[in-house]
Coordinates of C-alpha atoms in Angstrom, one line a residue:
X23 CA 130.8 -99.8 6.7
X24 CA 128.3 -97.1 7.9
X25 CA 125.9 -99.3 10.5
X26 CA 123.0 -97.9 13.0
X27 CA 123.1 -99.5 15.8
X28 CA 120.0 -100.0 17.5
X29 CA 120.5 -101.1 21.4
X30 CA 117.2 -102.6 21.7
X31 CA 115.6 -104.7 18.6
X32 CA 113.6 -103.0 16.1
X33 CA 109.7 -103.2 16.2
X34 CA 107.9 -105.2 14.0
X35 CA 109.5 -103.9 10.3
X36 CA 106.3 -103.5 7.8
X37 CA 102.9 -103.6 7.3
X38 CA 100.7 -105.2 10.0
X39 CA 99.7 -108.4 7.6
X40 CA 102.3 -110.5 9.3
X41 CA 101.9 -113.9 7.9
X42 CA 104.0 -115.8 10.6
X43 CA 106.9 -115.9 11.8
X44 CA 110.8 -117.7 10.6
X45 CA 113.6 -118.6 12.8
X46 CA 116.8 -118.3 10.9
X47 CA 119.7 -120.6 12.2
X48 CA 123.5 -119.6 11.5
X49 CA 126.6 -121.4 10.7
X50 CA 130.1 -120.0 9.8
X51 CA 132.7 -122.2 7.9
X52 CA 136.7 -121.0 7.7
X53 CA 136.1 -118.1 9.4
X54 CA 138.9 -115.2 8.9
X55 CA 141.4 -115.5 12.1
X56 CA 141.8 -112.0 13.8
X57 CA 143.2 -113.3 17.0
X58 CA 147.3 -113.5 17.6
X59 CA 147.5 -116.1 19.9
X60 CA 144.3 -117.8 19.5
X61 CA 141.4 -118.4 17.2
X62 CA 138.6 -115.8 16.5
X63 CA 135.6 -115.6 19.0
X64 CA 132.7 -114.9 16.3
X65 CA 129.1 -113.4 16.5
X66 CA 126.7 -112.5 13.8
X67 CA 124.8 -109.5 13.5
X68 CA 121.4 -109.1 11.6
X69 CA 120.4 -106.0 10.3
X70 CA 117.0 -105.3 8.0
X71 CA 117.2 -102.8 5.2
X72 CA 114.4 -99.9 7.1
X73 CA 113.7 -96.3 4.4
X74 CA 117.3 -97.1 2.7
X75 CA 119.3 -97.6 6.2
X76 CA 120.6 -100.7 7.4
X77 CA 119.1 -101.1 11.8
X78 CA 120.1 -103.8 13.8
X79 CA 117.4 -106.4 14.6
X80 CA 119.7 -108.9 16.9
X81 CA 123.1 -110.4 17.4
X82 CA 123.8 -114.0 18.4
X83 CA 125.7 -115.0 21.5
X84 CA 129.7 -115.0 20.9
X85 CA 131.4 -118.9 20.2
X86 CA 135.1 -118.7 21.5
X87 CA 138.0 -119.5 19.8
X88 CA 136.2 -120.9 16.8
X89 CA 136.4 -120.7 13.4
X90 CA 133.5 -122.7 12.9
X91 CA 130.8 -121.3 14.8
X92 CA 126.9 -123.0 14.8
X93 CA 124.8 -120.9 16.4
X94 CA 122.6 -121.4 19.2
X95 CA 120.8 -118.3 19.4
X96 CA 118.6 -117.9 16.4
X97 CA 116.4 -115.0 14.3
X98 CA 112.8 -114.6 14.7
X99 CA 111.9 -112.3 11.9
X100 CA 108.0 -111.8 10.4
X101 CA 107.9 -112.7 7.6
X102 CA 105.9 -110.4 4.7
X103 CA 105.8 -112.4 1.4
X104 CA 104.3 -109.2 -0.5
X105 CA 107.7 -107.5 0.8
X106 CA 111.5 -107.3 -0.2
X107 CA 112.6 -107.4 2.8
X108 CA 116.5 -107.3 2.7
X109 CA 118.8 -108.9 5.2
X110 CA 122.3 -108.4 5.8
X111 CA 124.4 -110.9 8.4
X112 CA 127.4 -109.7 9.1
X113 CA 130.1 -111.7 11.5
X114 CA 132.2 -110.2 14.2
X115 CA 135.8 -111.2 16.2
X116 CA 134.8 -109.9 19.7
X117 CA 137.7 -108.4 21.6
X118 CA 136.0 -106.3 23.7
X119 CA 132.9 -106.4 25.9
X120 CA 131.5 -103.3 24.0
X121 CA 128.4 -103.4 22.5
X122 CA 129.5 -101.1 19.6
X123 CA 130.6 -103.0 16.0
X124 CA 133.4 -100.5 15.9
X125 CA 135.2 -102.3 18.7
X126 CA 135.4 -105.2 16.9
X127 CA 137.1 -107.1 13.9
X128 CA 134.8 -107.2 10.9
X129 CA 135.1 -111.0 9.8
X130 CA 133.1 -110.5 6.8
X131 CA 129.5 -110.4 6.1
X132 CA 126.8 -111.4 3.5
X133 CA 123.6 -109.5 2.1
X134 CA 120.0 -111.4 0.4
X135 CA 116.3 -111.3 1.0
X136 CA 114.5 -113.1 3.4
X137 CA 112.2 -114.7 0.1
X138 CA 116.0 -116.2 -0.9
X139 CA 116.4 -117.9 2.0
X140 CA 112.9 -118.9 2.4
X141 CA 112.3 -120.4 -1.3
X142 CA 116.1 -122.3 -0.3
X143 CA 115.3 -123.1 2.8
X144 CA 118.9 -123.2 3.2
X145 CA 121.8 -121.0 1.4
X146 CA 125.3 -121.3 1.4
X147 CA 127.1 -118.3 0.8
X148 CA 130.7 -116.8 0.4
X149 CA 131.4 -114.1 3.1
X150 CA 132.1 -110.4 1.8
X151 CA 134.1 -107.8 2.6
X152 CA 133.2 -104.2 2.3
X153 CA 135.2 -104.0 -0.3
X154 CA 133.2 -106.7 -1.9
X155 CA 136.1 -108.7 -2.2
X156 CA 135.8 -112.6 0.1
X157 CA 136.5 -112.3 3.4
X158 CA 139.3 -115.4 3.1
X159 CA 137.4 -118.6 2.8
X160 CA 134.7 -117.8 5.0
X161 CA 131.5 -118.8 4.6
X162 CA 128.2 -118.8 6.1
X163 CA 124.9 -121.2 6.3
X164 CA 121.5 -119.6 7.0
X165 CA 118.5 -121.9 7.3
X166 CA 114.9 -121.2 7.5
X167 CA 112.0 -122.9 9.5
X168 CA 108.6 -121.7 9.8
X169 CA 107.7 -121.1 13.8
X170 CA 104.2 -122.2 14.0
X171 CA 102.4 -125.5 14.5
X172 CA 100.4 -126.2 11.9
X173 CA 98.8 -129.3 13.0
X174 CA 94.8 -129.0 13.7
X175 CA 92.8 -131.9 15.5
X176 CA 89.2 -133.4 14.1
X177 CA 86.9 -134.9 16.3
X178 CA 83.7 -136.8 15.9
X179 CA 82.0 -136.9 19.1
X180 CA 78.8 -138.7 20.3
X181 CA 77.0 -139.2 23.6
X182 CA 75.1 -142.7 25.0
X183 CA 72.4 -142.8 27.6
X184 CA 73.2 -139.4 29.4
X185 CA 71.1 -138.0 32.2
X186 CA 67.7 -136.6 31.5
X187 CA 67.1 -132.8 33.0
X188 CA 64.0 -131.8 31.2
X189 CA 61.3 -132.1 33.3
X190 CA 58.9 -133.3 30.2
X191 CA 61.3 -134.2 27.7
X192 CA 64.7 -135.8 27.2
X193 CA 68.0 -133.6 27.5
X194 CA 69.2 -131.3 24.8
X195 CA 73.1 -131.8 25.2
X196 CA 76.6 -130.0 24.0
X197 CA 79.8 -130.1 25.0
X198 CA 82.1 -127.9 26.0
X199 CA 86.1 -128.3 25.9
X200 CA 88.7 -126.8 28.5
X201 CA 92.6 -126.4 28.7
X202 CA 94.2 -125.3 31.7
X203 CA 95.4 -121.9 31.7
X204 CA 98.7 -119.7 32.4
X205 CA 96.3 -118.8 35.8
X206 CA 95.8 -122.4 36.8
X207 CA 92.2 -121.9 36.0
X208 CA 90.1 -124.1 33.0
X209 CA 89.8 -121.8 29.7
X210 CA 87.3 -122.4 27.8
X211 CA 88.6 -123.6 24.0
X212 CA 85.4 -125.3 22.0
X213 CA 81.9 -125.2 22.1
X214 CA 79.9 -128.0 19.9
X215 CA 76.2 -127.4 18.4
X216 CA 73.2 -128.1 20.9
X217 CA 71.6 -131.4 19.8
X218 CA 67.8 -131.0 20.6
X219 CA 65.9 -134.1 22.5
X220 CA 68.2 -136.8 22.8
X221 CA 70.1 -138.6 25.2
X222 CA 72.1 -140.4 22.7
X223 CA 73.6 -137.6 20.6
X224 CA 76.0 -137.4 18.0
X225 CA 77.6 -134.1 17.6
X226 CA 79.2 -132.6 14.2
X227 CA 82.7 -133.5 13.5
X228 CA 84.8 -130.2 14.4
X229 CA 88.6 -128.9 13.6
X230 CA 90.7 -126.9 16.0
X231 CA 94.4 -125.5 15.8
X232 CA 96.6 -128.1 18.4
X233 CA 98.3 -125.2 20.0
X234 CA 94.0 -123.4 20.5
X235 CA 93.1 -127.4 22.4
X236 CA 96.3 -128.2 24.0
X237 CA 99.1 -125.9 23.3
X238 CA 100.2 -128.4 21.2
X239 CA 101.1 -130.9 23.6
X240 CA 99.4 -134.5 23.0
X241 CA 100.0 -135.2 26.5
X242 CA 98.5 -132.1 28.6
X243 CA 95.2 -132.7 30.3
X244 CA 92.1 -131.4 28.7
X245 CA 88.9 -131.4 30.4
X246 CA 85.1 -132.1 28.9
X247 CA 82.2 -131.2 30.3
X248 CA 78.4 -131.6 29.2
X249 CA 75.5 -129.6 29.0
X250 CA 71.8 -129.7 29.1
X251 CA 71.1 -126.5 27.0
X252 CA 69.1 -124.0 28.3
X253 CA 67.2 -120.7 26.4
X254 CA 67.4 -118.9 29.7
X255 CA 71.7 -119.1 29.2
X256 CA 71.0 -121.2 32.8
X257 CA 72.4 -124.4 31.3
X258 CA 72.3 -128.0 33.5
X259 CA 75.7 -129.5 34.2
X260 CA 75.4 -133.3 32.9
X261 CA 79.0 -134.1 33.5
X262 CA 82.5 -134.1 33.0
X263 CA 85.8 -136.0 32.5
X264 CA 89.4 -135.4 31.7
X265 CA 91.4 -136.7 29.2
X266 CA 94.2 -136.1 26.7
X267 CA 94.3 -135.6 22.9
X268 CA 97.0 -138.5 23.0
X269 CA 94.0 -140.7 24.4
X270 CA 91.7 -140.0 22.3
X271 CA 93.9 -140.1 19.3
X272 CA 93.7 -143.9 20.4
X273 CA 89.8 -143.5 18.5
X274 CA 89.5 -145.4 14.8
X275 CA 86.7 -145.6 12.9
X276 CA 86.2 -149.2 13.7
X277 CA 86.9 -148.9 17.8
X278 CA 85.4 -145.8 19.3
X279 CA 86.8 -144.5 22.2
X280 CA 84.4 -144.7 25.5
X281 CA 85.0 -142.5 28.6
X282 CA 82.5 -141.8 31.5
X283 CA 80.9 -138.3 32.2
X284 CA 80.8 -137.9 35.9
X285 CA 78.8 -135.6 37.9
X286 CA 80.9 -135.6 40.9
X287 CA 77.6 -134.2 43.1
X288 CA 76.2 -137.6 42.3
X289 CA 79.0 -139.7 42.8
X290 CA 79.4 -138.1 46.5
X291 CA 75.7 -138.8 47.1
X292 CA 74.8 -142.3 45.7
X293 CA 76.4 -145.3 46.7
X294 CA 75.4 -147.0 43.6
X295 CA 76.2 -144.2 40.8
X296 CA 77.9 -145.3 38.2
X297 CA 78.2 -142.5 35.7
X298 CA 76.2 -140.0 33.6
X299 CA 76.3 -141.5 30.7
X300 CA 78.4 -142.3 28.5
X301 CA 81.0 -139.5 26.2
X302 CA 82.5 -141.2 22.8
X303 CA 84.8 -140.1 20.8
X304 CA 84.2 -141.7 17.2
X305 CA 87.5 -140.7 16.0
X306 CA 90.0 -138.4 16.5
X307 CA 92.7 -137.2 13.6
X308 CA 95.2 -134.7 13.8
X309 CA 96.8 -133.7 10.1
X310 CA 98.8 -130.3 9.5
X311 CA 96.8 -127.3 7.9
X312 CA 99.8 -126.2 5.3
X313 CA 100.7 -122.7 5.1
X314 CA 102.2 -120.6 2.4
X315 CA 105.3 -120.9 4.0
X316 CA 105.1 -124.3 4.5
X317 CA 104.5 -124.8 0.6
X318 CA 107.7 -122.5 0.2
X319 CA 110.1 -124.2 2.9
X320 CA 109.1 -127.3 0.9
X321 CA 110.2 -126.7 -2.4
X322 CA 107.4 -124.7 -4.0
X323 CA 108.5 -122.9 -7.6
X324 CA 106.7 -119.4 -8.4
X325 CA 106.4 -119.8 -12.5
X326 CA 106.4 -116.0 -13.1
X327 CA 104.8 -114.9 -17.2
X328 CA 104.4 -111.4 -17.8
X329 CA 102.0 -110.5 -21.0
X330 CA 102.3 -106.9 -22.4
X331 CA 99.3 -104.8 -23.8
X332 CA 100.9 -103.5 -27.7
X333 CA 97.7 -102.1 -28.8
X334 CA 97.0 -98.8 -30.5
X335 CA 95.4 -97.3 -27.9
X336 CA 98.3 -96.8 -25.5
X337 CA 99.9 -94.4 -28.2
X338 CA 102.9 -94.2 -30.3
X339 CA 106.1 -95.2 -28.6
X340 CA 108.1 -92.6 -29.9
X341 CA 105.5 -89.9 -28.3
X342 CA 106.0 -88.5 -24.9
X343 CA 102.3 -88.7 -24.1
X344 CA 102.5 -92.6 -24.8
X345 CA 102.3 -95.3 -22.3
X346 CA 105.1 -96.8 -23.3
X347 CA 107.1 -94.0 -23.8
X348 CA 110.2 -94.4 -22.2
X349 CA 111.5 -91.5 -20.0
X350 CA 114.2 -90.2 -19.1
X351 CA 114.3 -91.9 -16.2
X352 CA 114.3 -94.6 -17.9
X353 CA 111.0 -96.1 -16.9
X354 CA 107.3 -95.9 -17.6
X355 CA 104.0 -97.3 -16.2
X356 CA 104.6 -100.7 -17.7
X357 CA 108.4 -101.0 -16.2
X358 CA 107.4 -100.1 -12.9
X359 CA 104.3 -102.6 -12.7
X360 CA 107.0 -105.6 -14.0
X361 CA 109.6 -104.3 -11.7
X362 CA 107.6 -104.0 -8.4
X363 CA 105.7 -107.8 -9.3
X364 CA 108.8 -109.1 -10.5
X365 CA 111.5 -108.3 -8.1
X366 CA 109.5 -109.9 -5.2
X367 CA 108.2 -113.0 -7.2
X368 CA 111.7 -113.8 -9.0
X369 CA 113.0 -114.7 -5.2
X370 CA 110.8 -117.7 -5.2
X371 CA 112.0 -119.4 -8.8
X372 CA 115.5 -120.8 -8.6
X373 CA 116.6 -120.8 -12.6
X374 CA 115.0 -116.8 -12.5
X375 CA 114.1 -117.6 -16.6
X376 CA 110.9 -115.8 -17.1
X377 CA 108.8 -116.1 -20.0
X378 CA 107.9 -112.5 -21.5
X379 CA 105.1 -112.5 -23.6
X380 CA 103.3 -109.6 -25.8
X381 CA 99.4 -108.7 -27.3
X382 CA 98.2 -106.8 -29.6
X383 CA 100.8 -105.9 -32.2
X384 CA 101.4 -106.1 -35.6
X385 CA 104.9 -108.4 -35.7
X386 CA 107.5 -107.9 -38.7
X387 CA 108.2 -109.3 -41.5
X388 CA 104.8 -109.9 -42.7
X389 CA 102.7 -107.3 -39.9
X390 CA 100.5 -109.9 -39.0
X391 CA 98.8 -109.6 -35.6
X392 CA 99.6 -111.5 -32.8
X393 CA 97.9 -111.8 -29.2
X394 CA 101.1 -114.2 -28.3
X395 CA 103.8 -113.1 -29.4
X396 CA 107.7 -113.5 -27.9
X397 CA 108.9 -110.3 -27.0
X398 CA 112.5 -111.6 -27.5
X399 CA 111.3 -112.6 -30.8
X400 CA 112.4 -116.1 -30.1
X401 CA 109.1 -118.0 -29.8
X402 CA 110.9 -121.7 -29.2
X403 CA 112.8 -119.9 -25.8
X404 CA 110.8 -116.8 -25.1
X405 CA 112.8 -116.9 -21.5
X406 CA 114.1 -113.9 -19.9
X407 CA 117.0 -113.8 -17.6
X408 CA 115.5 -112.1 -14.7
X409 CA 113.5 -109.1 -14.6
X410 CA 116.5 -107.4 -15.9
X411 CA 116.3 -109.4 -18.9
X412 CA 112.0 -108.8 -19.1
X413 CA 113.2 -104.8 -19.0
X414 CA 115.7 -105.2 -21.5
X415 CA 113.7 -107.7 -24.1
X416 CA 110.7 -105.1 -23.4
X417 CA 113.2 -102.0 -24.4
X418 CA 114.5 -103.8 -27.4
X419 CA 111.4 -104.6 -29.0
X420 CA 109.6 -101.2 -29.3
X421 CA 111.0 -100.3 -32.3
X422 CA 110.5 -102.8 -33.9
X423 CA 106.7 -103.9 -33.6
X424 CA 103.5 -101.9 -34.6
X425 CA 100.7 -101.5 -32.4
X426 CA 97.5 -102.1 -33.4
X427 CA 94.5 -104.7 -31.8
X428 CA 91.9 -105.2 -30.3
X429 CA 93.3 -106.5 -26.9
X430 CA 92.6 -110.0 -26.4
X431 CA 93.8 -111.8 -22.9
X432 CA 92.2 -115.2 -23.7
X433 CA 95.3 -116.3 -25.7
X434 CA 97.7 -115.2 -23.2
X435 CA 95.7 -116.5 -20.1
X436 CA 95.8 -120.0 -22.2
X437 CA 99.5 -120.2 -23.4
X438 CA 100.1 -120.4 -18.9
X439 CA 97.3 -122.5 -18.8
X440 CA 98.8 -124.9 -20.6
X441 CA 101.8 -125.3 -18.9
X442 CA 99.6 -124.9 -15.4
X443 CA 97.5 -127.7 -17.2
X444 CA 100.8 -129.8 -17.0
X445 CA 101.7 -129.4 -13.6
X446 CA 98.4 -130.6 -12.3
X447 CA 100.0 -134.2 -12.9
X448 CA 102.3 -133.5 -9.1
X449 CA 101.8 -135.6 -7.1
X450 CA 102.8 -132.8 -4.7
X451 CA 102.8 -129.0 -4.2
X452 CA 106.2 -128.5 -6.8
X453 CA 104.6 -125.6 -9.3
X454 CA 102.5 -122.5 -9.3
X455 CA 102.3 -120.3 -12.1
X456 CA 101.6 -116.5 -12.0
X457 CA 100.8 -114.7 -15.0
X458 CA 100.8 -110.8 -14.7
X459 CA 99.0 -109.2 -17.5
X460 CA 100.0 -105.1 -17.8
X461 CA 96.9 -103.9 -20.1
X462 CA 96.0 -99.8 -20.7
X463 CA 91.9 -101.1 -21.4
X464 CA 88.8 -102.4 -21.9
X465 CA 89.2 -106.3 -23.0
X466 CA 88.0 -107.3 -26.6
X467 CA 87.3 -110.9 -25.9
X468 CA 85.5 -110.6 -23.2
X469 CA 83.5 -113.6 -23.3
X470 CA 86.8 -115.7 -24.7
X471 CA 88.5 -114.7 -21.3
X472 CA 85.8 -115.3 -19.1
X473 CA 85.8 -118.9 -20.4
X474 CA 89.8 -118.6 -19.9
X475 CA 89.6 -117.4 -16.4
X476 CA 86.7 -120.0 -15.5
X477 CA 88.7 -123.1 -16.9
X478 CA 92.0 -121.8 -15.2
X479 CA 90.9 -121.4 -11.3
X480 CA 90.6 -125.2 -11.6
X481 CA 94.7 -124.9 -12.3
X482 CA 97.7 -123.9 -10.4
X483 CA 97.5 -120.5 -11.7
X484 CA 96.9 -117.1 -10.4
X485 CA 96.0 -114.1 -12.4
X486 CA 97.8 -110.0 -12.2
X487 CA 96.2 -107.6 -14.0
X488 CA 97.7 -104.0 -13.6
X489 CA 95.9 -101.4 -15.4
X490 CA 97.9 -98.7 -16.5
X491 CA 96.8 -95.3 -18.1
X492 CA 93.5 -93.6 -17.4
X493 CA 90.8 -95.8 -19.5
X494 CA 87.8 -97.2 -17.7
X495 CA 88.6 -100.6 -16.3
X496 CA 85.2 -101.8 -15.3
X497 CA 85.5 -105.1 -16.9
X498 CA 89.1 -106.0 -15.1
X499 CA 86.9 -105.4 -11.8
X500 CA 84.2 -107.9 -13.0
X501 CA 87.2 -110.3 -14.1
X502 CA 88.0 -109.7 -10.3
X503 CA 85.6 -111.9 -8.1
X504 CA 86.2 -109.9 -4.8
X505 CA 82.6 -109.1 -4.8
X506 CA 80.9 -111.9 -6.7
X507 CA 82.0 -114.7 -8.3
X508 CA 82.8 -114.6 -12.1
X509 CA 81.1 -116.4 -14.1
X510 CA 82.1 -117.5 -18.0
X511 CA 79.7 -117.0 -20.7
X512 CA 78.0 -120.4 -20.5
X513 CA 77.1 -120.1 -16.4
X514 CA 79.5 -122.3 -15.2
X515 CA 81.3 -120.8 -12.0
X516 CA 85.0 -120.0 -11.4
X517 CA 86.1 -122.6 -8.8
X518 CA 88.0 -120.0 -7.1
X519 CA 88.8 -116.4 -7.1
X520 CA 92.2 -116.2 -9.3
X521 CA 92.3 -112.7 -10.6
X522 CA 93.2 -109.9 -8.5
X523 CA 93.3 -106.2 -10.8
X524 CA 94.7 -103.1 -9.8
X525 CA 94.9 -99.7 -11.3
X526 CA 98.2 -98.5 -11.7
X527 CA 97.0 -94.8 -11.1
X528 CA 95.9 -95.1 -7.3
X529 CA 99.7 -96.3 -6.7
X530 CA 101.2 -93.1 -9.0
X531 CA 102.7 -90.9 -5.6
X532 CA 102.9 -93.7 -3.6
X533 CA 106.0 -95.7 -2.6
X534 CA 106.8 -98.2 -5.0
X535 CA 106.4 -100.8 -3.0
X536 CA 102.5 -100.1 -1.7
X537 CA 101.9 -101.2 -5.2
X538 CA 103.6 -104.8 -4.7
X539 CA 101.4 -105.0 -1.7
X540 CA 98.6 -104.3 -2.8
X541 CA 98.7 -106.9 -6.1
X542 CA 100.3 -109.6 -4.1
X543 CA 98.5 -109.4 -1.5
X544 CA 95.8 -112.4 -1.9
X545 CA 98.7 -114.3 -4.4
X546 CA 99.7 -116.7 -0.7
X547 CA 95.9 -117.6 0.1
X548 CA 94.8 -118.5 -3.5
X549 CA 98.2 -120.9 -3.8
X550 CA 97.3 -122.5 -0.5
X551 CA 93.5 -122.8 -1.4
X552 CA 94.1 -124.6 -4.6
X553 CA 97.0 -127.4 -3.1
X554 CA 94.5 -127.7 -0.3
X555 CA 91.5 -128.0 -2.8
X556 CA 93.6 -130.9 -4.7
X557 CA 94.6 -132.6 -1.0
X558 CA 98.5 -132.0 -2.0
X559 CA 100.7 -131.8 0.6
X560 CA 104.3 -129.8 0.2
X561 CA 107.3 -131.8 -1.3
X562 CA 109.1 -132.3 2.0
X563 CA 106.4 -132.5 4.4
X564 CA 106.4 -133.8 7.7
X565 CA 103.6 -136.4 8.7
X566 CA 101.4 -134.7 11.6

């Protein structure tokens, strides 16, 4: 039970691509009972996995004489979705007032990845001992909630009869929106368009973040202030007003909400003065703008396909210059590209069956060639258990296919697209299928899988396309619309940018997982860009 201790908690643990941040509550069941004449007096420890070596992060606050402990103190960890990150909780009988784990009676602990807990959104798990045998009956519940508010605000505002400044004209208004700040003082948050010539304008609908308006609180004051807009940056003050977004959340379509802009100048001076016109708000909605997470927390399946490149071209097997020769380690290009994909994505798929699929070979008993072939040779349940089970169908079928060609991706692209093709029917965000194709070069078909590609960005599906060997991958680039969007051979557009290609070479002396990164790096914006583009919410989402 080798531990490092770190008094103060880590820094942030990973790249700087922090998507947001999780709160992890804890709850221990039957705890072990270390105490004579009482009951135990738990806390939990987290530790992250950092280069190999398990550091502390933070420890919870100690429950007396309970066997039962929830919690109160919870985790705030970043969370990295292109990351294994690995967590171990480990529970403690305090005895002492020391702060080292030594002092104290190990109750049993419990290891996992954040991406388990997340994809769970809460676990159950028996509590370990380090000899790996349970730690009584003890158990321990870890749940997972995203910290961020999601919930953005639209609002359609308009003016009536405001003030005129322009000496020979009318008055070209815009708004400008103000919180109060930590300082006491107004800060500035929004800033509409300029509407030229009018004193009756109507202003573009515009979204904001809650927390950017109000700091997410529906009841804090907000002030408003209008503008007569100026080239010289010397802009007229029109008038102003306070409000709330809970007021003017009392806007519908049909009932507009109406609220006086005051100069206060005015209103001192004139007896009569009434206002400055008039400020309405047309309507005002707040919704949530979903996350990744949020599509995760709520039930979200990864559907993980990996299709393998059989052709000629990578080389006999057998052969030691091959790209599928296996080496002594026992791993090649190939295995590493499905391992460092597959061990992140498997987290987020709860039965872990993967369908395997090969291209390009010559299958026995009649050598016919297939560009969809099972590589488990079972093409009713071409499921493999777990990456393990991808490695180990992937191992067992060398010997017995022949590679040949050309390599064509249209048929693999469209075996997921029919099952992608099926899940468009959800009525929420339930399914997203990934398919990582592992290819040594230049595409046969290339027209056939434009087409492919084209007609899948309008699915839940998201294409990986790792490049191994040293051929020229130009077209995998192309099929790649970082820079421009593909197109397929009859003009029609890709709705979206689905493929993301990466050469397996530029990742050769790096750290294993630098190459995760970098092909899962755009996978959480292209899932949340197409359930947004369809309007589907996550399965267990809250209404804003």
């Amino acid at each position: 039970m080798a531990y490092t201790v770190t008094p103060t908690p880590a820094g942030p643990v990973g790249s700087q691509y922090c998507v947001c941040k999780v709160e992890l509550s804890v709850c221990g069941q039957n705890l072990l009972d270390r105490d004579v004449t009482s009951k135990s007096d738990p806390f939990c420890v987290l530790f992250m996995e950092v280069n190999g070596k398990w550091v502390e992060l933070d420890r919870t606050e100690t429950a007396v004489n309970n066997l039962n402990p929830a919690f109160a103190k919870k985790f705030v960890i970043d969370y990295h979705f292109e990351e294994v990150q690995k967590l171990k909780f480990a529970l403690f009988d305090q005895d002492k007032s020391s702060m080292q784990l030594y002092e104290h009676d190990f109750l049993g602990e419990f290891s996992c990845t954040l991406g388990m807990i997340v994809s769970s959104k809460k676990i159950t798990r028996t509590l370990l001992l380090g000899n790996g045998k349970p730690a009584g009956k003890g158990m321990i519940t870890i749940a997972a909630q995203e910290l961020s508010d999601n919930r953005v605000i639209t609002l359609s505002m308009a003016g009536r009869k405001l003030d005129k400044k322009d000496l020979f004209g009318k008055s070209d208004p815009f708004l400008e929106f103000y919180k109060p700040g930590d300082d006491g003082k107004w800060m500035l948050v929004h800033r509409t368009e300029v509407i030229k010539y009018t004193l009756d304008p109507v202003w573009k609908p515009f979204t904001v973040p809650l927390v950017s308006l109000c700091d997410g609180d529906v009841e804090k004051l907000i002030k408003v202030i209008c503008y007569d807009y100026d080239s010289d940056g010397g802009h007229d003050f029109i008038g102003e007003f306070q409000t709330s977004v809970a007021k003017m959340c009392e806007a519908q379509d049909a009932f507009p909400l109406e609220l006086e802009c005051i100069n206060p100048k005015k209103q001192k001076k004139k007896k009569n003065y009434k206002n400055s016109g008039i400020i309405i708000v047309k309507s005002c909605k707040i919704t949530r703008d979903f996350s990744f997470l949020d599509y995760i927390l709520g039930g979200c399946q990864l559907m993980f396909t990996v299709g393998i490149d059989f052709t000629a071209s990578n080389g006999n097997p057998r052969d030691p210059s091959s790209l599928h020769y296996i080496n002594p380690m026992g791993t090649n290009e190939y295995l590493s590209a499905i391992w460092a994909v597959g061990q992140i994505i498997q987290d987020y798929d709860s039965d872990k069956m993967f369908p395997a699929l090969g291209f390009g070979a010559q299958l026995p008993p009649d050598w016919k060639v297939s560009h969809e072939f099972a590589i488990n040779f079972n093409p009713t349940n071409p499921f493999c258990s777990g990456v393990e089970g991808i490695v180990q169908a992937y191992s067992a079928c060398l010997p017995h296919i022949r590679f040949y060609g050309p390599t064509n991706f249209s048929p693999i692209i469209n075996h997921v697209a029919r099952f992608a093709a099926q899940a468009t029917q959800q009525e929420a965000a339930s399914q997203y299928f990934i398919l990582l194709i592992i290819t040594d070069g230049v595409i046969s078909d290339m027209d056939e899988t434009r087409h492919a590609v084209v007609e899948a960005s309008k699915l839940p599906m998201s294409i990986i396309i790792v490049g191994v060997g040293n051929a020229d991958f130009a077209a995998m680039e192309f099929l790649d619309g970082d820079s421009r969007v593909l197109r397929s051979h009859t003009g029609e557009e890709a709705v979206r940018d689905i493929v993301q290609f990466v050469p397996f070479r530029d990742f050769r002396n790096a750290p294993k997982e630098t190459l995760a990164k970098a092909v899962l790096a755009e996978l959480p914006q292209q899932v949340v860009q197409y359930f947004k583009h369809q309007n589907l919410p996550p399965i267990n989402s809250e209404p804003a």
